[in-house]
PDB file of C-alpha atoms in Angstrom:
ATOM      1  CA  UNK A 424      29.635 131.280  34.555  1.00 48.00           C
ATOM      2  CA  UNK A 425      32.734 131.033  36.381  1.00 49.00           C
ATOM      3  CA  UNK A 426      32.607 132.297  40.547  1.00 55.00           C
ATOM      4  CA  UNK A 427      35.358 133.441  42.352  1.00 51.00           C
ATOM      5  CA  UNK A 428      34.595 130.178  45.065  1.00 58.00           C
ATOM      6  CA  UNK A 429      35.917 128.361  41.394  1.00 73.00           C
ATOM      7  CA  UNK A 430      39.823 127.258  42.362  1.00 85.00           C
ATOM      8  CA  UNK A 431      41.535 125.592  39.923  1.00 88.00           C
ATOM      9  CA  UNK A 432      45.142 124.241  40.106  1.00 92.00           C
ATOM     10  CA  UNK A 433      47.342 124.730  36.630  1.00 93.00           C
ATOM     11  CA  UNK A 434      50.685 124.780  35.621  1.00 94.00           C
ATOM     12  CA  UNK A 435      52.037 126.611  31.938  1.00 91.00           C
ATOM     13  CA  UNK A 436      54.755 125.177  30.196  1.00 90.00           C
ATOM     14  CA  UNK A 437      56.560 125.712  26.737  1.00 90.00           C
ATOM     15  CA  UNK A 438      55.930 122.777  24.455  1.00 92.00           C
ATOM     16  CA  UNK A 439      57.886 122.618  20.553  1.00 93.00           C
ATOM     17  CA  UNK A 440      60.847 124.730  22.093  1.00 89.00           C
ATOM     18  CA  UNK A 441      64.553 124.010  22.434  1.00 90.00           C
ATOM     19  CA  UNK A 442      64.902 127.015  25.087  1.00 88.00           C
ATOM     20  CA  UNK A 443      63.392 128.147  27.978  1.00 84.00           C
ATOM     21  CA  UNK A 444      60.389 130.835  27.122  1.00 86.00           C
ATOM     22  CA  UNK A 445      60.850 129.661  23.904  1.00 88.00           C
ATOM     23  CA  UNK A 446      57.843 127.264  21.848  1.00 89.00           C
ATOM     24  CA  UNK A 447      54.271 127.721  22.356  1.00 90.00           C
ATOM     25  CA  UNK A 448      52.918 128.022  25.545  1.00 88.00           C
ATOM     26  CA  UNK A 449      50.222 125.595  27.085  1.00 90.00           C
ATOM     27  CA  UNK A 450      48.289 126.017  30.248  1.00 92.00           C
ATOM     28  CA  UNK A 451      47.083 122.364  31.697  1.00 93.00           C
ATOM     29  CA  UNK A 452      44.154 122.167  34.575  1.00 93.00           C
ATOM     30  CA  UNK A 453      45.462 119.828  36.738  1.00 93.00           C
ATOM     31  CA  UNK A 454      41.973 119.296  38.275  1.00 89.00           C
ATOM     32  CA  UNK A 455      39.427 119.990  35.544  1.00 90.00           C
ATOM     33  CA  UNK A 456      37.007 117.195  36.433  1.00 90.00           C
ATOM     34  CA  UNK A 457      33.682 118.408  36.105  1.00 89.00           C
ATOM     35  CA  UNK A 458      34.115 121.553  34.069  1.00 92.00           C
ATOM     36  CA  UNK A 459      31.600 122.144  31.202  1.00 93.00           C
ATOM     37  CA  UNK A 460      32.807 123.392  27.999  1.00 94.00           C
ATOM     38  CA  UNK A 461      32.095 126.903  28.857  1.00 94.00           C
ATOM     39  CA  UNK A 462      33.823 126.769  31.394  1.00 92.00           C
ATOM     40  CA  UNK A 463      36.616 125.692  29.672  1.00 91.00           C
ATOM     41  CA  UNK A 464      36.425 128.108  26.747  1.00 92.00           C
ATOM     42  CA  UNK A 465      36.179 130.573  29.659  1.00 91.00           C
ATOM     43  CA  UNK A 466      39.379 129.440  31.302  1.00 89.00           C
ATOM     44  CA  UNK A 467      40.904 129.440  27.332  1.00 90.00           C
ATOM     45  CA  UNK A 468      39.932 133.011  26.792  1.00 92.00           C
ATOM     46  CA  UNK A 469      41.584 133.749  30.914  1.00 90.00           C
ATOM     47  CA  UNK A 470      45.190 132.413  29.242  1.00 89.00           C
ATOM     48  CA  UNK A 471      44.253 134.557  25.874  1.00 88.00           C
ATOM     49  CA  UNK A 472      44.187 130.948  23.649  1.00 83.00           C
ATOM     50  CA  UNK A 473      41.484 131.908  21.975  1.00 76.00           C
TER      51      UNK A 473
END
């Protein structure tokens, strides 16, 4: 389970597009060292990827 004392630094960007808000959208964890993978398919479902 994810806390709220659970920072995370990420950045979204628009990847397979020729314009701006354009593509598909892709959120990257900058610092996801550590994270198990439901953690991960928690932060997925946070940016609605899944």
């Amino acid at each position: 389970m994810m806390g709220a004392s659970m920072l995370r630094r990420y950045v979204t960007a628009d990847v397979f597009a020729d314009r701006p808000f354009g593509g598909n959208p892709v959120a990257v964890v900058l610092d996801a060292d550590g994270l198990t993978d439901p953690q991960m398919q928690a932060l997925a479902a946070e940016f609605n990827y899944i």
